[in-house]
Short mmCIF file of C-alpha atoms and ligand atoms in Angstrom, two decimals:
data_model
loop_
_atom_site.label_atom_id
_atom_site.label_comp_id
_atom_site.label_asym_id
_atom_site.label_seq_id
_atom_site.Cartn_x
_atom_site.Cartn_y
_atom_site.Cartn_z
CA MET R 425 -30.99 21.75 -90.13
CA GLN R 426 -33.16 20.55 -93.19
CA THR R 427 -32.70 16.77 -93.78
CA ASN R 428 -33.47 14.74 -96.92
CA PHE R 429 -33.77 10.99 -95.61
CA THR R 430 -36.14 8.64 -97.53
CA ALA R 431 -39.04 7.03 -95.68
CA GLU R 432 -37.57 3.82 -96.15
CA GLN R 433 -34.42 4.85 -94.41
CA LEU R 434 -36.30 6.47 -91.70
CA THR R 435 -37.60 2.86 -90.82
CA ASP R 436 -34.10 2.25 -89.44
CA PRO R 437 -34.55 3.34 -85.93
CA HIS R 438 -30.91 4.22 -85.72
CA VAL R 439 -31.06 6.51 -88.73
CA ALA R 440 -34.55 8.08 -87.43
CA GLU R 441 -32.58 8.85 -84.19
CA ALA R 442 -29.66 10.42 -86.21
CA GLU R 443 -32.04 12.34 -88.34
CA GLY R 444 -34.09 13.89 -85.18
CA ILE R 445 -30.30 14.99 -84.03
CA LEU R 446 -29.63 16.55 -87.22
CA ARG R 447 -32.49 18.47 -87.38
CA LYS R 448 -32.11 20.17 -84.07
CA CYS R 449 -28.78 21.82 -85.37
CA VAL R 450 -29.40 25.55 -86.11
CA HIS R 451 -25.77 25.91 -87.79
CA CYS R 452 -25.25 28.84 -85.39
CA GLY R 453 -21.41 27.65 -84.62
CA PHE R 454 -21.35 28.51 -80.63
CA CYS R 455 -20.17 25.15 -80.14
CA THR R 456 -17.04 25.58 -82.05
CA ALA R 457 -15.76 27.97 -79.73
CA THR R 458 -15.44 25.19 -76.94
CA CYS R 459 -14.12 22.52 -79.29
CA PRO R 460 -10.85 21.37 -78.31
CA THR R 461 -9.75 20.11 -82.11
CA TYR R 462 -11.35 23.44 -83.58
CA VAL R 463 -9.43 25.60 -81.14
CA THR R 464 -6.34 23.40 -81.69
CA LEU R 465 -6.56 22.81 -85.70
CA GLY R 466 -8.72 25.92 -86.75
CA ASN R 467 -10.47 23.58 -89.30
CA GLU R 468 -14.49 23.73 -89.63
CA LEU R 469 -14.27 20.23 -90.63
CA ASP R 470 -12.79 19.67 -87.06
CA SER R 471 -15.24 21.37 -85.55
CA PRO R 472 -18.53 19.80 -84.32
CA ARG R 473 -20.58 21.67 -86.94
CA GLY R 474 -17.98 20.39 -89.73
CA ARG R 475 -18.64 17.12 -88.13
CA ILE R 476 -22.41 17.05 -88.29
CA TYR R 477 -22.14 18.07 -91.87
CA LEU R 478 -19.91 15.15 -92.63
CA ILE R 479 -22.21 12.75 -91.00
CA LYS R 480 -24.98 14.20 -92.46
CA ASP R 481 -23.93 13.68 -96.05
CA MET R 482 -22.68 10.23 -95.25
CA LEU R 483 -25.82 8.72 -93.68
CA GLU R 484 -28.33 10.95 -95.91
CA ASN R 485 -26.83 9.43 -99.07
CA ASP R 486 -26.35 5.99 -97.48
CA ARG R 487 -22.41 5.72 -98.86
CA PRO R 488 -19.64 4.01 -97.04
CA ALA R 489 -17.54 6.50 -95.14
CA ASP R 490 -14.96 8.01 -96.89
CA LYS R 491 -10.92 8.81 -95.95
CA ASP R 492 -12.00 12.12 -95.31
CA THR R 493 -14.87 11.79 -92.95
CA VAL R 494 -13.08 9.10 -91.36
CA THR R 495 -10.10 11.49 -90.40
CA HIS R 496 -12.23 14.14 -88.96
CA ILE R 497 -14.54 11.84 -87.14
CA ASP R 498 -11.41 10.11 -85.41
CA ARG R 499 -10.10 13.39 -84.39
CA CYS R 500 -13.08 14.12 -82.58
CA LEU R 501 -12.35 13.52 -78.69
CA SER R 502 -15.84 12.63 -77.89
CA CYS R 503 -15.52 14.84 -75.11
CA LEU R 504 -18.56 16.49 -75.26
CA ALA R 505 -17.80 19.88 -74.80
CA CYS R 506 -20.05 21.15 -77.95
CA THR R 507 -23.33 19.40 -75.97
CA THR R 508 -22.61 21.71 -72.99
CA THR R 509 -22.21 24.67 -75.33
CA CYS R 510 -24.84 24.07 -77.68
CA PRO R 511 -28.05 26.03 -77.10
CA SER R 512 -30.10 23.68 -79.25
CA GLY R 513 -29.63 20.73 -77.29
CA VAL R 514 -27.98 18.79 -80.16
CA ASP R 515 -27.20 15.10 -78.63
CA TYR R 516 -24.15 15.09 -80.50
CA MET R 517 -22.82 11.99 -78.35
CA HIS R 518 -25.64 9.84 -79.87
CA LEU R 519 -24.70 11.18 -83.40
CA VAL R 520 -21.01 10.37 -83.18
CA ASP R 521 -21.80 7.05 -82.01
CA HIS R 522 -23.62 5.97 -84.61
CA ALA R 523 -21.44 7.45 -87.32
CA ARG R 524 -18.59 5.47 -85.87
CA ILE R 525 -20.38 2.41 -85.91
CA HIS R 526 -21.18 3.46 -89.64
CA ILE R 527 -17.44 3.97 -90.35
CA GLU R 528 -16.66 0.57 -88.73
CA LYS R 529 -19.30 -1.68 -90.62
CA THR R 530 -18.18 0.48 -94.08
CA TYR R 531 -14.79 1.68 -94.08
CA ARG R 532 -11.39 -0.48 -94.51
CA ARG R 533 -8.80 1.27 -92.26
CA PRO R 534 -4.84 1.10 -93.48
CA PHE R 535 -3.17 -2.09 -92.15
CA MET R 536 -1.23 -0.32 -88.94
CA ASN R 537 -4.59 1.75 -87.60
CA ARG R 538 -6.09 -1.35 -87.73
CA LEU R 539 -3.67 -3.36 -86.11
CA THR R 540 -3.27 -0.69 -83.36
CA ARG R 541 -6.87 -0.43 -82.79
CA ASN R 542 -7.26 -4.45 -82.69
CA ILE R 543 -4.52 -4.87 -80.21
CA LEU R 544 -6.23 -2.02 -78.02
CA ALA R 545 -9.92 -3.62 -78.41
CA LEU R 546 -8.10 -6.72 -77.50
CA VAL R 547 -5.86 -5.89 -74.52
CA LEU R 548 -7.34 -2.99 -72.82
CA PRO R 549 -10.45 -4.25 -71.36
CA TYR R 550 -8.85 -7.17 -69.76
CA PRO R 551 -6.99 -6.49 -66.63
CA ALA R 552 -5.04 -9.47 -67.06
CA ARG R 553 -3.87 -8.94 -70.50
CA PHE R 554 -3.62 -5.37 -69.79
CA ARG R 555 -0.82 -5.88 -66.97
CA ALA R 556 1.12 -8.23 -69.18
CA ALA R 557 0.81 -5.54 -71.78
CA LEU R 558 2.46 -2.85 -69.52
CA THR R 559 4.87 -5.38 -68.39
CA LEU R 560 6.28 -5.54 -71.81
CA ALA R 561 5.90 -1.97 -72.61
CA LYS R 562 8.28 -1.51 -69.46
CA LEU R 563 11.23 -3.29 -71.76
CA GLY R 564 10.13 -1.18 -74.63
CA ARG R 565 9.99 2.33 -73.25
CA PRO R 566 13.63 3.26 -74.08
CA PHE R 567 12.69 2.67 -77.70
CA ALA R 568 9.71 5.04 -77.46
CA GLY R 569 11.35 7.64 -79.09
CA ILE R 570 12.45 5.67 -82.31
CA PHE R 571 8.52 4.40 -82.55
CA LYS R 572 7.17 7.82 -82.46
CA SER R 573 9.68 9.00 -85.24
CA ILE R 574 8.00 6.46 -87.59
CA SER R 575 4.91 8.09 -88.60
CA PRO R 576 2.67 4.70 -88.61
CA LEU R 577 4.46 3.30 -85.51
CA LYS R 578 3.69 6.82 -83.55
CA PRO R 579 0.71 5.00 -81.61
CA PHE R 580 2.89 2.47 -80.29
CA GLY R 581 5.56 5.27 -79.23
CA ALA R 582 2.55 6.75 -77.60
CA MET R 583 1.52 3.59 -75.62
CA LEU R 584 4.82 3.14 -74.52
CA GLU R 585 5.49 6.58 -73.35
CA LEU R 586 2.27 6.28 -71.15
CA ALA R 587 3.22 3.01 -69.86
CA PRO R 588 4.05 3.59 -66.05
CA ALA R 589 7.40 3.09 -64.66
CA ARG R 590 5.84 1.04 -62.01
CA ILE R 591 3.40 -1.27 -62.14
CA PRO R 592 1.50 -1.51 -58.82
CA ALA R 593 0.84 -5.20 -57.42
CA SER R 594 -2.84 -6.19 -58.16
CA SER R 595 -5.47 -5.31 -55.04
CA SER R 596 -7.33 -7.63 -53.20
CA PHE R 597 -10.14 -4.98 -53.44
CA ALA R 598 -10.22 -5.84 -57.03
CA ARG R 599 -11.36 -9.24 -56.20
CA PRO R 600 -15.24 -10.11 -55.60
CA ALA R 601 -16.18 -9.69 -51.95
CA THR R 602 -18.62 -7.87 -49.78
CA HIS R 603 -17.22 -5.13 -47.55
CA THR R 604 -19.12 -4.66 -44.30
CA PRO R 605 -19.46 -1.03 -42.71
CA THR R 606 -17.46 -0.42 -39.68
CA THR R 607 -20.06 2.09 -38.49
CA ALA R 608 -23.84 2.04 -38.23
CA ARG R 609 -25.25 0.72 -41.57
CA ARG R 610 -26.78 3.27 -44.03
CA GLY R 611 -26.68 1.82 -47.38
CA ARG R 612 -25.59 -0.80 -49.92
CA VAL R 613 -23.64 -0.41 -52.94
CA ALA R 614 -21.88 -2.16 -55.83
CA ILE R 615 -18.43 -0.54 -57.07
CA LEU R 616 -17.58 -1.31 -60.59
CA THR R 617 -13.88 -2.05 -60.60
CA GLY R 618 -13.30 -1.65 -64.26
CA CYS R 619 -10.23 -2.75 -66.28
CA ALA R 620 -7.84 -0.37 -66.85
CA GLN R 621 -7.75 1.28 -63.57
CA PRO R 622 -7.30 -1.45 -60.81
CA VAL R 623 -3.96 -1.91 -62.89
CA LEU R 624 -2.76 1.60 -63.38
CA ASP R 625 -4.04 2.65 -60.04
CA PRO R 626 -5.92 0.26 -57.27
CA ARG R 627 -5.40 2.76 -54.60
CA ILE R 628 -8.54 4.56 -56.12
CA ASN R 629 -11.13 1.88 -55.20
CA GLU R 630 -8.87 0.83 -52.03
CA ALA R 631 -9.63 4.44 -50.85
CA THR R 632 -13.48 4.64 -52.26
CA ILE R 633 -14.35 1.11 -50.35
CA ARG R 634 -12.27 2.01 -47.07
CA LEU R 635 -14.26 5.73 -46.99
CA LEU R 636 -17.65 4.13 -47.84
CA THR R 637 -17.32 1.35 -45.14
CA ARG R 638 -15.97 4.03 -42.79
CA LEU R 639 -19.54 5.67 -43.52
CA GLY R 640 -21.90 3.02 -42.74
CA VAL R 641 -22.01 1.92 -46.50
CA GLU R 642 -21.91 -1.88 -47.76
CA VAL R 643 -19.86 -2.20 -50.64
CA VAL R 644 -20.24 -5.44 -53.05
CA VAL R 645 -17.48 -5.96 -55.65
CA PRO R 646 -19.48 -8.28 -57.41
CA GLU R 647 -18.68 -11.56 -58.97
CA GLY R 648 -18.60 -11.47 -62.87
CA GLU R 649 -18.58 -7.83 -63.73
CA GLY R 650 -16.00 -6.43 -66.27
CA CYS R 651 -15.16 -3.45 -68.62
CA CYS R 652 -18.21 -1.10 -68.98
CA GLY R 653 -17.69 -1.44 -73.01
CA ALA R 654 -16.68 2.47 -73.33
CA LEU R 655 -13.42 1.79 -75.23
CA VAL R 656 -14.91 -0.37 -78.01
CA HIS R 657 -18.15 1.85 -77.99
CA HIS R 658 -15.91 4.75 -79.00
CA MET R 659 -14.31 2.66 -81.61
CA GLY R 660 -17.72 1.73 -83.25
CA ARG R 661 -17.77 -1.79 -82.04
CA GLU R 662 -21.32 -2.04 -81.42
CA GLU R 663 -21.65 -5.74 -80.58
CA GLN R 664 -18.65 -5.95 -78.32
CA SER R 665 -19.46 -2.99 -76.51
CA LEU R 666 -23.71 -4.48 -76.08
CA GLN R 667 -21.80 -7.67 -74.75
CA ALA R 668 -19.89 -5.69 -72.23
CA ALA R 669 -23.16 -3.96 -71.53
CA ARG R 670 -25.26 -7.19 -70.83
CA ARG R 671 -23.06 -8.58 -68.63
CA ASN R 672 -22.67 -6.12 -66.23
CA VAL R 673 -26.58 -5.41 -66.30
CA ASP R 674 -26.81 -9.02 -65.65
CA VAL R 675 -24.44 -9.05 -62.57
CA TRP R 676 -25.92 -5.97 -61.29
CA MET R 677 -29.57 -7.11 -61.44
CA ARG R 678 -28.49 -10.13 -59.54
CA GLU R 679 -27.03 -7.96 -56.87
CA VAL R 680 -30.25 -5.78 -56.88
CA ARG R 681 -32.53 -8.99 -56.42
CA ASN R 682 -30.04 -10.46 -53.86
CA GLY R 683 -29.70 -7.74 -51.19
CA GLY R 684 -31.11 -4.50 -53.09
CA LEU R 685 -28.44 -1.84 -54.14
CA ASP R 686 -28.80 1.86 -53.41
CA ALA R 687 -26.21 2.82 -56.55
CA ILE R 688 -23.45 1.40 -58.54
CA ILE R 689 -20.62 3.49 -57.61
CA ILE R 690 -18.23 4.31 -60.47
CA THR R 691 -14.86 6.08 -59.66
CA ALA R 692 -13.95 6.27 -63.23
CA SER R 693 -16.06 9.10 -64.99
CA GLY R 694 -15.35 7.89 -68.69
CA CYS R 695 -16.88 4.56 -67.37
CA GLY R 696 -19.74 6.30 -65.57
CA THR R 697 -20.73 8.35 -68.77
CA THR R 698 -21.25 4.91 -70.65
CA ILE R 699 -22.97 3.04 -67.99
CA LYS R 700 -25.30 5.78 -67.61
CA ASP R 701 -26.21 4.99 -71.36
CA TYR R 702 -26.84 1.75 -71.05
CA ALA R 703 -30.34 2.50 -71.12
CA HIS R 704 -30.00 4.20 -74.58
CA MET R 705 -27.66 1.28 -75.83
CA LEU R 706 -29.98 -1.23 -75.05
CA ARG R 707 -33.37 0.28 -75.57
CA LEU R 708 -34.06 -1.57 -78.67
CA ASP R 709 -33.34 -4.93 -76.78
CA PRO R 710 -36.75 -6.21 -75.39
CA ALA R 711 -34.68 -8.57 -73.23
CA TYR R 712 -32.62 -5.79 -71.60
CA ALA R 713 -34.22 -2.42 -72.09
CA ASP R 714 -35.93 -2.14 -68.55
CA LYS R 715 -32.95 -3.83 -66.73
CA ALA R 716 -30.54 -1.19 -68.14
CA ALA R 717 -32.80 1.54 -67.53
CA ARG R 718 -32.70 0.53 -64.05
CA VAL R 719 -28.89 0.11 -64.16
CA SER R 720 -28.27 3.76 -65.87
CA ALA R 721 -30.44 4.97 -62.89
CA LEU R 722 -28.58 3.12 -60.22
CA ALA R 723 -25.31 4.54 -61.69
CA LYS R 724 -23.56 7.08 -59.66
CA ASP R 725 -20.32 8.87 -59.67
CA VAL R 726 -18.49 8.29 -56.20
CA THR R 727 -18.77 12.26 -55.70
CA GLU R 728 -22.47 12.16 -56.76
CA TYR R 729 -23.07 9.69 -54.21
CA LEU R 730 -21.01 10.92 -51.17
CA VAL R 731 -22.88 14.75 -51.37
CA SER R 732 -25.87 12.51 -50.85
CA LEU R 733 -24.37 11.37 -47.20
CA ASP R 734 -24.17 14.81 -45.82
CA LEU R 735 -20.55 14.56 -44.51
CA PRO R 736 -19.22 16.95 -41.81
CA PRO R 737 -16.98 19.84 -42.23
CA GLN R 738 -13.25 19.07 -41.57
CA GLU R 739 -10.46 21.44 -40.50
CA LYS R 740 -8.67 23.27 -43.18
CA LYS R 741 -5.49 21.22 -44.28
CA GLY R 742 -3.49 24.03 -45.54
CA LEU R 743 -3.40 22.13 -48.87
CA THR R 744 -4.36 23.84 -52.46
CA VAL R 745 -5.98 21.30 -54.67
CA ALA R 746 -6.40 22.19 -58.28
CA TYR R 747 -9.49 20.53 -59.51
CA HIS R 748 -9.33 19.13 -63.07
CA SER R 749 -12.87 18.15 -64.20
CA ALA R 750 -12.80 15.39 -66.63
CA CYS R 751 -14.92 16.02 -69.82
CA SER R 752 -16.85 12.79 -69.07
CA MET R 753 -17.63 14.27 -65.82
CA GLN R 754 -18.48 17.61 -66.62
CA HIS R 755 -20.12 17.14 -70.09
CA GLY R 756 -20.57 13.34 -70.26
CA GLN R 757 -22.37 13.59 -66.86
CA LYS R 758 -22.71 17.08 -66.18
CA ILE R 759 -21.56 16.79 -62.71
CA THR R 760 -19.70 19.82 -61.85
CA MET R 761 -19.92 21.12 -58.21
CA PRO R 762 -20.16 17.88 -55.99
CA PRO R 763 -16.27 17.18 -56.43
CA LYS R 764 -15.56 20.46 -55.79
CA LEU R 765 -18.14 20.92 -52.45
CA LEU R 766 -16.65 17.81 -51.28
CA LEU R 767 -13.00 18.73 -51.38
CA LYS R 768 -13.99 22.32 -49.70
CA ASN R 769 -15.96 20.70 -47.30
CA ALA R 770 -12.99 18.25 -46.40
CA GLY R 771 -10.82 21.32 -45.75
CA PHE R 772 -8.90 21.51 -48.85
CA ALA R 773 -8.61 25.01 -51.09
CA VAL R 774 -9.84 24.34 -54.38
CA LYS R 775 -8.70 26.17 -57.60
CA ASP R 776 -10.21 25.92 -60.90
CA PRO R 777 -7.66 25.86 -63.93
CA ALA R 778 -8.18 28.29 -66.60
CA GLU R 779 -10.12 26.78 -69.67
CA GLY R 780 -11.40 23.84 -67.82
CA HIS R 781 -13.63 23.09 -70.23
CA LEU R 782 -10.90 22.09 -72.85
CA CYS R 783 -10.03 18.18 -72.94
CA CYS R 784 -6.69 17.46 -71.56
CA GLY R 785 -6.07 15.05 -74.54
CA SER R 786 -6.46 11.86 -72.88
CA ALA R 787 -10.08 10.49 -74.13
CA GLY R 788 -9.96 6.74 -73.89
CA THR R 789 -7.51 5.80 -76.27
CA TYR R 790 -7.35 9.23 -78.25
CA ASN R 791 -3.81 9.72 -76.42
CA ILE R 792 -2.88 6.48 -78.50
CA LEU R 793 -4.41 6.72 -82.02
CA GLN R 794 -3.96 10.56 -82.20
CA PRO R 795 -0.58 11.16 -80.19
CA ASP R 796 -0.16 14.84 -81.57
CA ILE R 797 -3.34 16.48 -81.14
CA SER R 798 -3.67 14.86 -77.47
CA ALA R 799 0.32 16.42 -76.73
CA THR R 800 -1.10 19.51 -77.76
CA LEU R 801 -3.87 19.45 -75.32
CA LYS R 802 -2.15 17.77 -72.68
CA ALA R 803 0.78 20.97 -72.83
CA ARG R 804 -1.89 23.53 -72.63
CA LYS R 805 -3.87 21.73 -69.58
CA VAL R 806 -0.73 21.45 -67.68
CA LYS R 807 0.23 24.74 -68.45
CA ASN R 808 -3.23 26.06 -67.06
CA ILE R 809 -3.19 23.76 -63.72
CA GLU R 810 0.89 24.71 -62.94
CA ALA R 811 -0.34 28.18 -63.38
CA THR R 812 -2.78 27.77 -60.47
CA LYS R 813 0.61 26.91 -58.39
CA ALA R 814 -1.82 24.22 -56.37
CA ASP R 815 0.09 21.90 -54.00
CA VAL R 816 -1.78 18.63 -55.70
CA ILE R 817 -4.10 18.01 -58.57
CA ALA R 818 -7.41 16.17 -58.15
CA ALA R 819 -9.42 14.58 -60.70
CA GLY R 820 -12.22 11.70 -61.12
CA ASN R 821 -10.95 9.95 -64.26
CA ILE R 822 -8.01 7.51 -64.59
CA GLY R 823 -7.22 8.50 -68.20
CA CYS R 824 -7.04 11.96 -67.22
CA ILE R 825 -4.81 11.06 -64.01
CA THR R 826 -2.54 9.22 -66.37
CA GLN R 827 -2.27 11.73 -69.10
CA ILE R 828 -1.50 14.75 -66.65
CA ALA R 829 0.88 12.88 -64.39
CA SER R 830 2.91 12.46 -67.78
CA GLY R 831 3.22 15.95 -68.18
CA THR R 832 3.85 17.68 -64.69
CA ALA R 833 5.70 17.18 -61.44
CA ILE R 834 2.89 18.29 -59.40
CA PRO R 835 1.24 15.11 -57.89
CA ILE R 836 -2.09 14.18 -59.15
CA VAL R 837 -4.45 11.67 -57.14
CA HIS R 838 -8.31 10.89 -57.50
CA THR R 839 -10.45 13.09 -55.48
CA VAL R 840 -11.57 10.32 -53.30
CA GLU R 841 -8.28 9.63 -52.22
CA LEU R 842 -7.83 13.05 -50.59
CA LEU R 843 -11.75 12.36 -49.48
CA ASP R 844 -10.62 9.33 -47.69
CA TRP R 845 -7.64 10.74 -45.98
CA ALA R 846 -9.89 13.79 -44.67
CA TYR R 847 -12.37 11.73 -42.98
CA GLY R 848 -9.77 9.43 -41.30
CA GLY R 849 -8.01 7.22 -44.09
CA GLU R 850 -4.28 7.28 -44.97
CA ARG R 851 -2.54 10.13 -46.52
CA PRO R 852 -2.28 9.38 -50.02
CA GLY R 853 1.03 7.96 -51.04
CA ALA R 854 1.28 10.79 -54.15
CA LEU R 855 1.36 13.14 -51.19
CA ALA R 856 3.88 11.42 -49.20
CA ASP R 857 6.50 13.87 -49.08
CA ARG R 858 4.24 17.05 -48.82
S1 SF4 W 478 -17.21 15.91 -78.66
FE1 SF4 W 478 -15.06 17.36 -78.23
S2 SF4 W 478 -13.72 17.00 -79.86
FE2 SF4 W 478 -15.89 16.14 -80.51
S3 SF4 W 478 -16.80 17.70 -81.81
FE3 SF4 W 478 -17.51 17.86 -79.96
S4 SF4 W 478 -16.39 19.60 -78.60
FE4 SF4 W 478 -15.14 18.52 -80.47
S1 SF4 W 479 -24.06 24.97 -81.23
FE1 SF4 W 479 -25.72 23.08 -81.57
S2 SF4 W 479 -26.85 24.25 -83.10
FE2 SF4 W 479 -25.44 25.35 -83.24
S3 SF4 W 479 -23.78 24.83 -84.59
FE3 SF4 W 479 -23.09 23.69 -82.83
S4 SF4 W 479 -24.70 21.65 -82.68
FE4 SF4 W 479 -25.29 23.01 -84.20
#
């Protein structure tokens, strides 16, 4: 694609990067076929190609974001299916990240939209605040329908609907500690506790720590780590996301110096995509660029790390698992085979639901901020999963787990909970009656 940036504009490294990305796009439109919003809404401006044109126009003319551009960029799930499909290697992720920062700096959103986004950014990344908010949401749940019937209040209705009926007690596994291996030591890793996941489902990291220590891996839950920054990053709140990244880089580099790390284990693929991008996010910060690159290189989804441990095959379990590949797993991190290979090796029959490339509509806070599109995508995803007639659904991202669970009676667990069970751990609670 031909671009018309001035030499002066290109002195800004962010604009220069965006220009390089834009030039790679050849307008072929292959990406439209796999874009969930284009497939759902049928509007070219809700396709990757359409958004690329909007971003190009906004950046080239150096103009503040307008309502139309914001509407179509906001509808993007950042699922990155377009980056898997694009034959020209267009780096849509970094282009839309840059567009969102530009929007955040130049566009004043309507009051209710600003309020919702501020609440999300002030609550979700902090486990104690999130837990308190979920407790309040439980009380408000019966009124979700009323909120959803009033357009500006719809996001609050979606929030109330998503709030779990039961909030698990906080887990001792989320506290800073070193978990020593129970068999011959074969490695040392740090685990990301994260923000929303330990509140919504602490069993995921409990299963991970139990499994890894049983396999001979020392697991450190470092003091001082926190939210990876993905949530605010996707809102275009650059400084807040960089602060989160710097804090976590400092914490993990301390562990690298104090005992060495073979990996930083991440059990939520949405966080994994962002932490693997720290190298890029902090590339212009001389104090952090090298350290962030080291951290990104160490970041591993738990399934990526487990395949490197060569686990022995297990007897057949007689259970069929529908494997839901989160967008951040398959498109963001390009991890497709390891989770399924691990599950098969552990004795489960694995099925791939149809249209596995399409997002479930969770996408961070998308199911709150864009509840209608999200609900359509959820219904489509659940229909495809239920068609597999599986006994259980496995996924590697808490956002997808929460979203899909709200639409089906089939139990859903994190992949690592099934693996922990297969290799000597407890049967996942969600499968108690199966
Ligand atoms: S990230 Fe997903 S929703 Fe956004 S343009 Fe690409 S395919 Fe479409
Ligand atoms: S597939 Fe790639 S090159 Fe083709 S229109 Fe989409 S982003 Fe551009």
